[in-house]
Amino acid sequence: MVEDRKLAVLRAIVEDYVVTEEPVGSRALVERHGLGVSPATVRNDMAALEEEGFIHQPHTSAGRVPTDKGYRLFVDRLTAVKPMSGAERRAIATLLDGAVDLDDVVQRSVRLLSSLTRQVAIVQYPTLSRSTVRHIELVAIAPQRVMLILILSTGRVEQRLVDLGAELRDGELSDLRARINQAAAGERIADAAVALSLLPDAVPHAEQPLARSLIDVLTEAMSDHRNDERVAVGGAANLARFGDSFDTAVRPLLEALEEHVVLLKLLGEVNTDGAVTVRIGHEGPFAQLAATSVVATGYGPGDQALATLGVVGPTRMDYPGSMAAVRAVARYVSRILDEGQQ
């Protein structure tokens, strides 16, 4: 019972500190949270929590604030992720359902996450290497020129113009289109590239020069990794409300927002089990960002986690709300990408 009460006291301190930005005292806890014990008992529990490293007193005669260890225990003991309100679910559906392509989905997701959490939102673009080929289209736009269109499972579309050096013969393009899709459609990028490399030797001799020209360009499009370290960021203005921790948390984070490689490492590896990952303070990969926390998860069509999205901000954040928003947006984006494959 004592341990349960101490956990209730810690939970109350975290919740009050996130809202008020002020160290929390025992009398305020009793008045606001109906703990059912006297302020003296709460003070004893707070002393025990401080001795165990879950809270600390920033200066003499002040209340207590959570430590990284305290936030970690608070997050680990959450019985369930906070449910999204009906208004929040409608906002997610309304904004994301209007997206027209992958870039639009990513940009809308960033705006939505930063709005829901009032933190900095980061969305990684799906990496090419984890994608599968949905369809390859060949369109003749001149007697000696073809538009090649590569459509991936992520919704990403790559277009290339191919100059052939000779005029197309009747039926030649449709035959190659069928062969190329038979070899590559539904395959992971790496496997599709291998299958396509064998294709020129399998077509009639007269079609081999055309096949080689198209396969060379298609393979180049598949190996284009421009998006693999690309992220979208939104909500930096939200950091203005954390003025009390500018030098320790906000300034280093603002500097980090310029470095996409740093942000990707901050998000962590793609989470393939659908769980929401929370890294608090010193648990992160960068010492200069030890006053920040990250809430992130993977997203992608079906059971494929192709990339990561999440929020980052000072450790004094609304963890239950941020976890709920990150999970909800990831699920909705995953559903959009899944429907795009149908």
Coordinates of C-alpha atoms in Angstrom, one line a residue:
M1 CA 0.0 0.0 0.0
V2 CA 2.9 2.4 0.8
E3 CA 4.5 1.7 -2.6
D4 CA 1.1 2.3 -4.3
R5 CA 0.7 5.6 -2.5
K6 CA 4.3 6.7 -3.3
L7 CA 3.6 6.0 -7.0
A8 CA 0.3 8.0 -6.7
V9 CA 2.4 10.9 -5.2
L10 CA 4.9 10.7 -8.0
R11 CA 2.2 10.6 -10.6
A12 CA 0.6 13.7 -9.1
I13 CA 3.9 15.5 -9.0
V14 CA 4.6 14.7 -12.7
E15 CA 1.1 15.8 -13.8
D16 CA 1.2 19.1 -11.7
Y17 CA 4.7 20.0 -12.8
V18 CA 3.9 19.5 -16.5
V19 CA 0.9 21.8 -16.2
T20 CA 2.1 24.5 -13.8
E21 CA 5.9 24.5 -14.6
E22 CA 6.4 25.1 -10.9
P23 CA 7.9 22.8 -8.2
V24 CA 5.2 20.9 -6.4
G25 CA 4.5 21.1 -2.7
S26 CA 2.8 18.5 -0.4
R27 CA -0.1 20.7 0.5
A28 CA -0.9 21.4 -3.2
L29 CA -0.8 17.7 -3.9
V30 CA -3.3 16.9 -1.1
E31 CA -5.7 19.7 -2.2
R32 CA -5.6 18.9 -5.9
H33 CA -5.5 15.1 -6.0
G34 CA -7.5 13.9 -3.0
L35 CA -4.7 11.5 -1.9
G36 CA -6.6 10.6 1.2
V37 CA -3.7 11.3 3.6
S38 CA -2.3 14.3 5.4
P39 CA 0.3 16.7 4.0
A40 CA 2.8 15.3 6.6
T41 CA 2.3 11.8 5.2
V42 CA 2.8 13.1 1.6
R43 CA 5.9 14.9 2.8
N44 CA 7.3 11.6 4.1
D45 CA 6.5 9.9 0.8
M46 CA 8.2 12.8 -1.1
A47 CA 11.3 12.4 1.1
A48 CA 11.4 8.7 0.3
L49 CA 11.0 9.4 -3.5
E50 CA 13.7 12.0 -3.3
E51 CA 16.1 9.6 -1.6
E52 CA 15.4 7.0 -4.3
G53 CA 16.2 9.6 -7.0
F54 CA 12.7 10.0 -8.5
I55 CA 12.2 13.6 -7.6
H56 CA 14.5 16.4 -6.5
Q57 CA 14.3 19.8 -4.8
P58 CA 15.7 22.6 -7.1
H59 CA 16.4 24.9 -4.2
T60 CA 15.8 25.2 -0.5
S61 CA 12.1 25.7 0.6
A62 CA 10.9 24.8 -2.9
G63 CA 8.6 22.0 -3.8
R64 CA 9.8 19.0 -5.8
V65 CA 10.2 18.3 -9.5
P66 CA 10.6 14.9 -11.3
T67 CA 14.0 13.6 -12.4
D68 CA 14.5 11.5 -15.5
K69 CA 14.2 8.4 -13.3
G70 CA 10.9 9.7 -12.0
Y71 CA 9.6 10.4 -15.5
R72 CA 10.7 6.9 -16.6
L73 CA 8.8 5.2 -13.7
F74 CA 5.8 7.3 -14.5
V75 CA 5.8 6.3 -18.1
D76 CA 6.5 2.6 -17.4
R77 CA 3.6 2.4 -14.9
L78 CA 1.1 3.9 -17.3
T79 CA -1.7 1.3 -17.3
A80 CA -2.9 2.4 -20.8
V81 CA -2.2 5.0 -23.4
K82 CA -4.5 8.0 -23.0
P83 CA -7.4 7.7 -25.5
M84 CA -7.8 10.3 -28.1
S85 CA -10.9 12.5 -27.8
G86 CA -13.6 12.4 -30.5
A87 CA -12.5 15.9 -31.7
E88 CA -8.9 14.8 -32.0
R89 CA -9.8 11.7 -34.0
R90 CA -11.9 13.8 -36.3
A91 CA -9.1 16.3 -36.7
I92 CA -6.7 13.5 -37.7
A93 CA -9.1 12.0 -40.2
T94 CA -10.1 15.4 -41.7
L95 CA -6.5 16.5 -42.2
L96 CA -4.9 13.3 -43.4
D97 CA -7.8 12.0 -45.6
G98 CA -7.2 15.0 -47.9
A99 CA -3.6 14.1 -48.7
V100 CA -2.8 13.7 -52.4
D101 CA 0.6 12.0 -52.3
L102 CA 3.3 10.8 -50.0
D103 CA 4.9 14.2 -49.6
D104 CA 1.5 15.6 -48.7
V105 CA 0.9 12.9 -46.2
V106 CA 4.3 13.5 -44.5
Q107 CA 3.8 17.3 -44.4
R108 CA 0.3 17.0 -43.0
S109 CA 1.4 14.5 -40.4
V110 CA 4.1 16.9 -39.1
R111 CA 1.6 19.7 -38.8
L112 CA -0.9 17.5 -37.1
L113 CA 1.5 16.0 -34.6
S114 CA 2.9 19.4 -33.6
S115 CA -0.6 20.8 -33.2
L116 CA -1.9 17.8 -31.1
T117 CA 1.1 17.6 -28.8
R118 CA 2.5 21.2 -28.8
Q119 CA 5.9 19.7 -29.3
V120 CA 8.4 19.5 -32.2
A121 CA 7.2 16.9 -34.6
I122 CA 9.5 14.8 -36.8
V123 CA 8.4 12.5 -39.6
Q124 CA 11.0 10.4 -41.5
Y125 CA 10.2 9.7 -45.1
P126 CA 9.8 6.0 -45.9
T127 CA 13.2 4.6 -46.9
L128 CA 13.5 3.3 -50.4
S129 CA 15.4 0.1 -49.3
R130 CA 12.3 -1.2 -47.4
S131 CA 9.8 -0.5 -50.2
T132 CA 8.3 -3.0 -52.6
V133 CA 7.5 -2.3 -56.2
R134 CA 3.8 -1.8 -56.8
H135 CA 3.8 -1.1 -60.6
I136 CA 6.1 0.1 -63.4
E137 CA 4.5 2.1 -66.2
L138 CA 6.1 2.8 -69.6
V139 CA 4.6 5.6 -71.7
A140 CA 5.8 6.5 -75.2
I141 CA 5.9 10.3 -75.4
A142 CA 7.8 10.5 -78.7
P143 CA 9.0 7.9 -81.3
Q144 CA 12.3 7.7 -79.6
R145 CA 11.5 8.7 -76.0
V146 CA 9.7 6.9 -73.1
M147 CA 8.5 8.1 -69.8
L148 CA 9.3 5.5 -67.1
I149 CA 7.2 5.6 -63.9
L150 CA 8.2 3.6 -60.8
I151 CA 5.4 3.3 -58.2
L152 CA 6.4 2.0 -54.8
S153 CA 4.5 0.5 -51.8
T154 CA 5.1 3.7 -49.8
G155 CA 3.2 5.8 -52.4
R156 CA 6.5 7.2 -53.6
V157 CA 6.6 7.8 -57.4
E158 CA 9.9 8.1 -59.4
Q159 CA 9.7 9.4 -63.0
R160 CA 12.5 9.2 -65.6
L161 CA 12.7 10.2 -69.3
V162 CA 14.6 7.6 -71.4
D163 CA 16.0 8.6 -74.8
L164 CA 16.2 5.3 -76.8
G165 CA 18.3 6.3 -79.8
A166 CA 15.9 4.4 -82.1
E167 CA 12.2 4.4 -82.9
L168 CA 9.9 2.0 -81.1
R169 CA 8.3 -0.8 -83.0
D170 CA 4.7 -1.9 -82.8
G171 CA 4.0 -3.9 -79.6
E172 CA 7.6 -3.6 -78.4
L173 CA 6.8 -1.3 -75.4
S174 CA 3.7 -3.2 -74.3
D175 CA 5.6 -6.5 -74.3
L176 CA 8.5 -5.0 -72.2
R177 CA 6.0 -3.4 -69.8
A178 CA 4.4 -6.8 -69.1
R179 CA 7.8 -8.5 -68.7
I180 CA 9.2 -5.8 -66.4
N181 CA 6.1 -5.9 -64.1
Q182 CA 6.1 -9.7 -64.1
A183 CA 9.7 -9.6 -62.9
A184 CA 9.5 -6.7 -60.4
A185 CA 5.9 -6.1 -59.1
G186 CA 5.5 -7.1 -55.5
E187 CA 9.2 -7.6 -54.9
R188 CA 11.4 -5.7 -52.4
I189 CA 13.6 -3.1 -54.2
A190 CA 16.8 -5.2 -53.9
D191 CA 15.2 -8.3 -55.2
A192 CA 13.4 -6.4 -58.0
A193 CA 16.7 -4.9 -59.1
V194 CA 18.3 -8.4 -59.3
A195 CA 15.4 -9.8 -61.3
L196 CA 15.4 -6.9 -63.7
S197 CA 19.1 -7.2 -64.4
L198 CA 18.5 -10.6 -65.8
L199 CA 15.6 -9.5 -68.1
P200 CA 17.5 -8.2 -71.1
D201 CA 18.9 -11.6 -71.9
A202 CA 15.5 -13.2 -71.7
V203 CA 13.7 -11.0 -74.3
P204 CA 13.9 -11.4 -78.1
H205 CA 17.2 -10.3 -79.6
A206 CA 15.6 -7.3 -81.4
E207 CA 14.2 -6.0 -78.1
Q208 CA 17.4 -6.3 -76.1
P209 CA 18.8 -2.8 -76.7
L210 CA 15.6 -1.2 -75.6
A211 CA 15.3 -3.5 -72.6
R212 CA 18.9 -2.6 -71.5
S213 CA 18.2 1.1 -71.8
L214 CA 15.0 0.9 -69.8
I215 CA 16.5 -1.4 -67.1
D216 CA 19.6 0.8 -66.6
V217 CA 17.4 3.8 -65.9
L218 CA 15.0 1.8 -63.8
T219 CA 17.8 0.4 -61.7
E220 CA 19.2 3.8 -61.2
A221 CA 15.8 5.0 -60.0
M222 CA 15.6 2.1 -57.5
S223 CA 19.0 2.9 -56.1
D224 CA 18.3 6.6 -55.5
H225 CA 18.5 7.0 -51.8
R226 CA 17.8 10.8 -51.6
N227 CA 14.9 10.2 -49.2
D228 CA 16.6 7.7 -46.9
E229 CA 17.9 10.4 -44.6
R230 CA 15.2 12.9 -45.2
V231 CA 12.8 14.1 -42.5
A232 CA 10.1 16.7 -42.2
V233 CA 10.0 18.9 -39.1
G234 CA 7.3 21.1 -37.7
G235 CA 6.3 22.9 -34.6
A236 CA 9.6 24.5 -33.6
A237 CA 7.6 27.6 -32.4
N238 CA 6.2 25.3 -29.7
L239 CA 9.5 25.5 -27.9
A240 CA 8.9 29.1 -27.1
R241 CA 6.7 28.1 -24.2
F242 CA 9.6 26.3 -22.5
G243 CA 11.5 29.5 -21.7
D244 CA 12.4 28.3 -18.3
S245 CA 14.6 25.6 -19.8
F246 CA 15.9 27.5 -22.9
D247 CA 19.7 27.0 -22.3
T248 CA 19.5 23.4 -21.2
A249 CA 16.8 22.0 -23.6
V250 CA 15.5 24.4 -26.1
R251 CA 18.7 26.0 -27.5
P252 CA 20.5 22.6 -28.2
L253 CA 17.3 21.2 -29.7
L254 CA 16.9 24.2 -32.0
E255 CA 20.4 23.7 -33.2
A256 CA 19.7 19.9 -33.7
L257 CA 16.7 20.7 -36.0
E258 CA 19.1 21.8 -38.7
E259 CA 20.8 18.3 -38.9
H260 CA 18.5 15.6 -40.3
V261 CA 21.0 12.8 -39.5
V262 CA 20.9 13.9 -35.9
L263 CA 17.1 13.9 -35.9
L264 CA 17.0 10.4 -37.4
K265 CA 19.3 9.1 -34.7
L266 CA 17.2 10.9 -32.1
L267 CA 14.1 9.1 -33.4
G268 CA 15.9 5.8 -33.1
E269 CA 15.5 2.7 -35.2
V270 CA 12.2 1.9 -36.9
N271 CA 10.0 0.1 -34.4
T272 CA 8.5 -2.9 -36.1
D273 CA 6.2 -4.1 -33.3
G274 CA 3.8 -1.1 -33.3
A275 CA 4.9 -0.1 -29.8
V276 CA 5.5 3.5 -28.9
T277 CA 9.0 4.1 -27.7
V278 CA 9.8 6.8 -25.1
R279 CA 13.4 7.9 -24.5
I280 CA 13.8 10.3 -21.6
G281 CA 16.6 12.7 -21.0
H282 CA 19.9 10.9 -20.7
E283 CA 18.5 7.8 -22.3
G284 CA 19.0 9.5 -25.7
P285 CA 22.0 9.3 -28.0
F286 CA 23.3 12.8 -27.6
A287 CA 24.7 14.3 -24.3
Q288 CA 23.9 17.9 -25.4
L289 CA 20.2 16.9 -25.7
A290 CA 20.0 15.2 -22.3
A291 CA 17.3 17.7 -21.2
T292 CA 14.9 16.5 -24.0
S293 CA 12.6 13.5 -24.4
V294 CA 11.5 11.6 -27.6
V295 CA 8.2 9.8 -28.2
A296 CA 8.3 7.8 -31.4
T297 CA 7.0 4.8 -33.3
G298 CA 7.2 3.2 -36.7
Y299 CA 4.7 3.4 -39.5
G300 CA 4.1 1.7 -42.8
P301 CA 1.5 -0.3 -44.8
G302 CA 0.2 -3.5 -43.3
D303 CA 2.8 -4.9 -40.9
Q304 CA 5.7 -3.2 -42.6
A305 CA 7.4 -0.4 -40.6
L306 CA 9.1 1.7 -43.3
A307 CA 10.0 4.8 -41.3
T308 CA 9.6 6.5 -37.9
L309 CA 7.6 9.5 -36.7
G310 CA 7.4 11.1 -33.3
V311 CA 7.8 14.2 -31.2
V312 CA 10.7 15.7 -29.3
G313 CA 10.7 18.3 -26.6
P314 CA 11.9 19.1 -23.0
T315 CA 11.5 16.3 -20.5
R316 CA 8.6 18.2 -18.9
M317 CA 6.1 17.0 -21.5
D318 CA 2.7 15.5 -21.4
Y319 CA 3.8 11.9 -21.9
P320 CA 0.4 10.2 -22.0
G321 CA -1.0 12.7 -24.5
S322 CA 2.1 12.7 -26.6
M323 CA 2.1 8.9 -26.7
A324 CA -1.5 8.8 -27.7
A325 CA -1.1 11.3 -30.5
V326 CA 2.0 9.6 -31.9
R327 CA 0.3 6.2 -31.9
A328 CA -2.9 7.5 -33.5
V329 CA -1.2 9.5 -36.3
A330 CA 1.1 6.5 -37.1
R331 CA -1.8 4.2 -37.3
Y332 CA -3.7 6.6 -39.6
V333 CA -0.7 7.2 -41.9
S334 CA -0.1 3.4 -42.0
R335 CA -3.8 2.9 -43.0
I336 CA -3.5 5.5 -45.8
L337 CA -0.3 3.8 -47.2
D338 CA -2.0 0.4 -46.9
E339 CA -5.1 1.6 -48.8
G340 CA -2.8 3.0 -51.5
Q341 CA -1.5 -0.5 -52.2
Q342 CA -5.0 -1.9 -52.9

